[in-house]
mmCIF file of C-alpha atoms and ligand atoms in Angstrom:
data_model
loop_
_atom_site.group_PDB
_atom_site.id
_atom_site.type_symbol
_atom_site.label_atom_id
_atom_site.label_comp_id
_atom_site.label_asym_id
_atom_site.label_seq_id
_atom_site.Cartn_x
_atom_site.Cartn_y
_atom_site.Cartn_z
ATOM 1 C CA MET A 1 35.283 54.928 -28.398
ATOM 2 C CA THR A 2 33.513 54.729 -31.767
ATOM 3 C CA LYS A 3 34.215 51.860 -34.085
ATOM 4 C CA ARG A 4 33.333 52.009 -37.764
ATOM 5 C CA SER A 5 31.607 48.904 -39.046
ATOM 6 C CA TYR A 6 29.157 48.177 -41.816
ATOM 7 C CA GLU A 7 25.993 46.356 -42.732
ATOM 8 C CA ILE A 8 24.893 45.068 -46.091
ATOM 9 C CA ASP A 9 21.448 45.756 -47.548
ATOM 10 C CA GLN A 10 20.264 43.636 -50.442
ATOM 11 C CA MET A 11 20.106 45.634 -53.675
ATOM 12 C CA ILE A 12 19.642 42.993 -56.427
ATOM 13 C CA SER A 13 18.316 39.568 -55.465
ATOM 14 C CA ALA A 14 19.817 36.257 -56.581
ATOM 15 C CA LYS A 15 16.587 35.584 -58.480
ATOM 16 C CA ALA A 16 16.748 38.901 -60.362
ATOM 17 C CA ILE A 17 20.397 38.254 -61.229
ATOM 18 C CA ALA A 18 19.595 34.756 -62.548
ATOM 19 C CA ALA A 19 16.785 36.104 -64.746
ATOM 20 C CA ARG A 20 19.021 38.850 -66.152
ATOM 21 C CA VAL A 21 21.877 36.388 -66.774
ATOM 22 C CA GLU A 22 19.484 34.294 -68.880
ATOM 23 C CA ASP A 23 18.507 37.366 -70.948
ATOM 24 C CA LEU A 24 22.131 38.379 -71.473
ATOM 25 C CA ALA A 25 23.121 34.840 -72.481
ATOM 26 C CA ARG A 26 20.269 34.702 -74.997
ATOM 27 C CA GLU A 27 21.431 37.961 -76.619
ATOM 28 C CA ILE A 28 25.068 36.853 -76.616
ATOM 29 C CA THR A 29 24.148 33.475 -78.149
ATOM 30 C CA ALA A 30 22.190 35.206 -80.924
ATOM 31 C CA HIS A 31 25.001 37.699 -81.576
ATOM 32 C CA TYR A 32 27.709 35.047 -82.015
ATOM 33 C CA GLU A 33 25.486 32.423 -83.685
ATOM 34 C CA GLY A 34 27.521 30.200 -86.033
ATOM 35 C CA THR A 35 30.829 30.874 -84.278
ATOM 36 C CA GLU A 36 33.314 28.039 -84.293
ATOM 37 C CA LYS A 37 34.064 28.740 -80.646
ATOM 38 C CA LEU A 38 33.556 31.745 -78.392
ATOM 39 C CA VAL A 39 36.486 32.685 -76.163
ATOM 40 C CA VAL A 40 34.921 33.959 -72.936
ATOM 41 C CA VAL A 41 37.456 35.988 -70.963
ATOM 42 C CA GLY A 42 36.670 36.539 -67.302
ATOM 43 C CA LEU A 43 38.402 39.396 -65.517
ATOM 44 C CA LEU A 44 39.593 38.118 -62.174
ATOM 45 C CA ARG A 45 38.680 38.161 -59.522
ATOM 46 C CA GLY A 46 35.310 39.908 -59.453
ATOM 47 C CA SER A 47 33.771 38.145 -62.465
ATOM 48 C CA PHE A 48 34.258 34.557 -61.294
ATOM 49 C CA ILE A 49 30.657 33.918 -60.236
ATOM 50 C CA PHE A 50 29.079 35.877 -63.080
ATOM 51 C CA ILE A 51 31.142 34.079 -65.748
ATOM 52 C CA ALA A 52 30.317 30.678 -64.202
ATOM 53 C CA ASP A 53 26.583 31.384 -64.414
ATOM 54 C CA LEU A 54 26.760 33.112 -67.802
ATOM 55 C CA VAL A 55 28.682 30.405 -69.698
ATOM 56 C CA ARG A 56 26.201 27.780 -68.525
ATOM 57 C CA GLU A 57 23.412 29.729 -70.244
ATOM 58 C CA ILE A 58 25.292 30.417 -73.495
ATOM 59 C CA GLY A 59 24.260 27.980 -76.215
ATOM 60 C CA LEU A 60 27.532 28.028 -78.168
ATOM 61 C CA PRO A 61 30.836 26.154 -78.087
ATOM 62 C CA VAL A 62 32.818 28.059 -75.487
ATOM 63 C CA GLU A 63 36.423 28.296 -74.331
ATOM 64 C CA VAL A 64 36.957 29.914 -70.943
ATOM 65 C CA ASP A 65 40.032 31.944 -70.141
ATOM 66 C CA PHE A 66 40.932 34.437 -67.433
ATOM 67 C CA LEU A 67 42.870 37.647 -67.202
ATOM 68 C CA GLU A 68 43.652 39.488 -64.015
ATOM 69 C CA ALA A 69 43.962 43.239 -64.088
ATOM 70 C CA SER A 70 44.043 45.245 -60.935
ATOM 71 C CA SER A 71 43.385 48.912 -60.485
ATOM 72 C CA TYR A 72 42.048 48.955 -56.944
ATOM 73 C CA GLY A 73 44.056 46.569 -54.838
ATOM 74 C CA ASP A 74 42.341 46.570 -51.457
ATOM 75 C CA ALA A 75 41.614 50.279 -51.586
ATOM 76 C CA MET A 76 38.222 51.845 -52.235
ATOM 77 C CA GLN A 77 39.465 54.319 -54.838
ATOM 78 C CA SER A 78 40.811 53.500 -58.281
ATOM 79 C CA SER A 79 44.518 54.195 -58.617
ATOM 80 C CA ARG A 80 43.869 54.710 -62.359
ATOM 81 C CA GLU A 81 46.868 52.541 -63.000
ATOM 82 C CA VAL A 82 45.872 49.251 -64.567
ATOM 83 C CA ARG A 83 48.303 46.405 -64.112
ATOM 84 C CA ILE A 84 48.063 43.028 -65.818
ATOM 85 C CA LEU A 85 48.705 40.523 -63.041
ATOM 86 C CA LYS A 86 47.818 37.410 -65.032
ATOM 87 C CA ASP A 87 47.538 37.183 -68.803
ATOM 88 C CA LEU A 88 45.404 34.802 -70.899
ATOM 89 C CA ARG A 89 46.537 31.222 -71.448
ATOM 90 C CA GLY A 90 45.068 31.055 -74.958
ATOM 91 C CA GLU A 91 45.171 33.035 -78.211
ATOM 92 C CA VAL A 92 42.546 35.545 -79.321
ATOM 93 C CA ALA A 93 43.896 36.469 -82.792
ATOM 94 C CA GLY A 94 41.206 35.869 -85.439
ATOM 95 C CA ARG A 95 38.739 34.577 -82.845
ATOM 96 C CA ASP A 96 35.388 35.581 -81.395
ATOM 97 C CA VAL A 97 35.928 37.006 -77.920
ATOM 98 C CA LEU A 98 33.618 38.052 -75.095
ATOM 99 C CA VAL A 99 35.111 39.889 -72.127
ATOM 100 C CA VAL A 100 33.117 39.373 -68.922
ATOM 101 C CA GLU A 101 33.396 41.978 -66.180
ATOM 102 C CA ASP A 102 31.589 42.346 -62.860
ATOM 103 C CA ILE A 103 31.394 46.137 -62.722
ATOM 104 C CA VAL A 104 32.321 49.156 -64.816
ATOM 105 C CA ASP A 105 33.174 52.084 -62.587
ATOM 106 C CA THR A 106 35.664 54.677 -63.890
ATOM 107 C CA GLY A 107 36.106 52.489 -66.996
ATOM 108 C CA PHE A 108 39.912 52.384 -66.710
ATOM 109 C CA THR A 109 40.125 48.600 -66.291
ATOM 110 C CA LEU A 110 37.946 47.752 -69.279
ATOM 111 C CA SER A 111 39.415 50.370 -71.554
ATOM 112 C CA HIS A 112 42.929 49.103 -70.818
ATOM 113 C CA VAL A 113 41.991 45.432 -71.164
ATOM 114 C CA THR A 114 39.952 45.845 -74.361
ATOM 115 C CA ALA A 115 42.753 47.916 -75.958
ATOM 116 C CA LEU A 116 45.234 45.194 -75.059
ATOM 117 C CA LEU A 117 43.057 42.385 -76.433
ATOM 118 C CA ARG A 118 42.142 44.363 -79.594
ATOM 119 C CA SER A 119 45.871 44.820 -80.278
ATOM 120 C CA ARG A 120 46.037 41.022 -80.615
ATOM 121 C CA GLY A 121 43.626 41.070 -83.578
ATOM 122 C CA PRO A 122 40.451 39.243 -82.502
ATOM 123 C CA LYS A 123 37.788 38.701 -85.175
ATOM 124 C CA ARG A 124 35.100 40.201 -82.908
ATOM 125 C CA LEU A 125 35.407 41.483 -79.357
ATOM 126 C CA GLU A 126 32.445 42.472 -77.202
ATOM 127 C CA VAL A 127 32.036 43.120 -73.496
ATOM 128 C CA CYS A 128 29.387 41.931 -71.069
ATOM 129 C CA ALA A 129 29.333 43.658 -67.669
ATOM 130 C CA LEU A 130 26.973 42.696 -64.886
ATOM 131 C CA LEU A 131 26.872 46.167 -63.317
ATOM 132 C CA ASP A 132 27.445 49.649 -64.636
ATOM 133 C CA LYS A 133 27.910 52.837 -62.610
ATOM 134 C CA PRO A 134 27.796 55.473 -65.386
ATOM 135 C CA SER A 135 27.937 58.373 -62.899
ATOM 136 C CA ARG A 136 31.506 57.346 -61.997
ATOM 137 C CA ARG A 137 32.860 57.146 -65.537
ATOM 138 C CA GLU A 138 36.159 58.894 -66.276
ATOM 139 C CA VAL A 139 36.971 57.337 -69.648
ATOM 140 C CA ASP A 140 34.598 56.722 -72.536
ATOM 141 C CA MET A 141 33.748 53.054 -72.088
ATOM 142 C CA LYS A 142 30.506 51.169 -72.527
ATOM 143 C CA ALA A 143 29.939 47.435 -72.418
ATOM 144 C CA THR A 144 28.055 45.855 -75.322
ATOM 145 C CA TRP A 145 25.722 44.217 -72.799
ATOM 146 C CA THR A 146 25.005 45.456 -69.264
ATOM 147 C CA GLY A 147 23.095 43.536 -66.633
ATOM 148 C CA PHE A 148 22.059 46.396 -64.351
ATOM 149 C CA THR A 149 22.759 50.121 -64.300
ATOM 150 C CA ILE A 150 23.191 51.200 -60.688
ATOM 151 C CA PRO A 151 23.718 54.457 -58.761
ATOM 152 C CA ASP A 152 27.026 55.324 -57.134
ATOM 153 C CA GLU A 153 26.745 52.939 -54.180
ATOM 154 C CA PHE A 154 29.422 50.724 -52.680
ATOM 155 C CA VAL A 155 28.312 47.251 -53.756
ATOM 156 C CA VAL A 156 29.417 43.753 -52.767
ATOM 157 C CA GLY A 157 28.484 40.146 -53.417
ATOM 158 C CA TYR A 158 28.068 37.809 -56.405
ATOM 159 C CA GLY A 159 31.856 37.987 -56.860
ATOM 160 C CA ILE A 160 32.417 41.598 -55.816
ATOM 161 C CA ASP A 161 34.420 42.265 -52.653
ATOM 162 C CA PHE A 162 34.905 44.800 -49.927
ATOM 163 C CA ALA A 163 38.553 44.417 -48.838
ATOM 164 C CA GLN A 164 38.481 40.783 -50.057
ATOM 165 C CA SER A 165 35.332 39.873 -48.118
ATOM 166 C CA ASN A 166 31.712 39.253 -49.111
ATOM 167 C CA ARG A 167 32.423 37.887 -52.612
ATOM 168 C CA ASN A 168 30.377 34.789 -51.708
ATOM 169 C CA LEU A 169 27.069 36.576 -51.105
ATOM 170 C CA PRO A 170 24.533 35.159 -53.608
ATOM 171 C CA TYR A 171 23.031 38.629 -54.189
ATOM 172 C CA ILE A 172 24.337 42.148 -54.844
ATOM 173 C CA GLY A 173 24.316 44.154 -51.643
ATOM 174 C CA LYS A 174 24.872 47.766 -50.776
ATOM 175 C CA VAL A 175 27.360 48.586 -48.022
ATOM 176 C CA ARG A 176 26.028 50.866 -45.307
ATOM 177 C CA PHE A 177 28.609 52.176 -42.859
ATOM 178 C CA THR A 178 27.598 52.418 -39.219
ATOM 179 C CA GLU A 179 29.262 53.797 -36.141
ATOM 180 C CA ASP A 180 29.173 51.665 -33.012
ATOM 181 C CA THR A 181 29.868 53.227 -29.642
HETATM 182 C C1 PRP B 1 37.299 46.135 -59.718
HETATM 183 C C2 PRP B 1 36.182 45.509 -60.520
HETATM 184 C C3 PRP B 1 36.488 45.917 -61.931
HETATM 185 C C4 PRP B 1 37.164 47.267 -61.758
HETATM 186 C C5 PRP B 1 36.201 48.353 -62.136
HETATM 187 O O1 PRP B 1 38.408 45.277 -59.785
HETATM 188 O O2 PRP B 1 36.174 44.113 -60.379
HETATM 189 O O3 PRP B 1 37.379 45.028 -62.553
HETATM 190 O O4 PRP B 1 37.549 47.357 -60.390
HETATM 191 O O5 PRP B 1 36.749 49.606 -61.901
HETATM 192 P P1 PRP B 1 37.127 50.690 -62.988
HETATM 193 O O6 PRP B 1 36.008 50.738 -64.021
HETATM 194 O O7 PRP B 1 37.192 51.954 -62.167
HETATM 195 O O8 PRP B 1 38.439 50.327 -63.595
HETATM 196 P P2 PRP B 1 39.575 45.171 -58.688
HETATM 197 O O9 PRP B 1 40.791 45.850 -59.220
HETATM 198 O O10 PRP B 1 39.038 45.661 -57.366
HETATM 199 O O11 PRP B 1 39.885 43.634 -58.634
HETATM 200 P P3 PRP B 1 38.961 42.365 -58.306
HETATM 201 O O12 PRP B 1 38.115 42.104 -59.546
HETATM 202 O O13 PRP B 1 39.956 41.298 -58.033
HETATM 203 O O14 PRP B 1 38.087 42.664 -57.093
#
C-alpha cells in the first residue's frame, strides 16, 4: 500500500530572512518617520513570527494589534471567501497603519482586509508581506513592501503552516510530496 507523506527542503534560510527583515524595517521606519505611533496589524495566524521580528527592528513608537481572517481553513486551496474571525482591539481612524502578512497568494485575503481597514479612515495604510507568489494572483493586490518573491511552491515555516504543522520552523521550506510503499 502506498502512503503519501512529505519532506521539507529549505528554500530561504533563517539568516537570509533576518537580513531581509532588517532591510524592510529600515524602509518602513523611514517611510513613517515622525509618526506619533504606528499601528502594526498582524494577520493571524501566519504572520506571528514575522511581525515579532519586524517590530523589534522598527525604530518608531509602535502599537501592535491583530486581525484574523481566514480564507483557507486547513485546505490547500483558497475558498475565495474571506471571513473575519477576530477583529482589531484598537482604532485605526486617523492613524498610521501597517498591515503585516506572511504571504500573498491569490490576493483575496489582503484585498478584503485592506478594504475593510481603509473603510475605517486611517491616515496612511501600507502593507508589508514577507512572501509574494505573483503567479497565483487572482485580484489586483500588491504589498508596499515584499520580503521575497517566490515561485508557485507549497511553502511552510517561519509562521506558515501545512495543515497547522511546521509553523515553528525557523526557515522557509518547500514541501515535497513523496510516496512511501
Ligand atoms: C493564508 C496566509 C495568508 C493567505 C494568503 O492564511 O497566511 O493570510 O492565506 O492567501 P490569499 O492571498 O490567497 O488570500 P490562512 O487562511 O491559511 O490562515 P493562517 O494565516 O492562519 O495560516
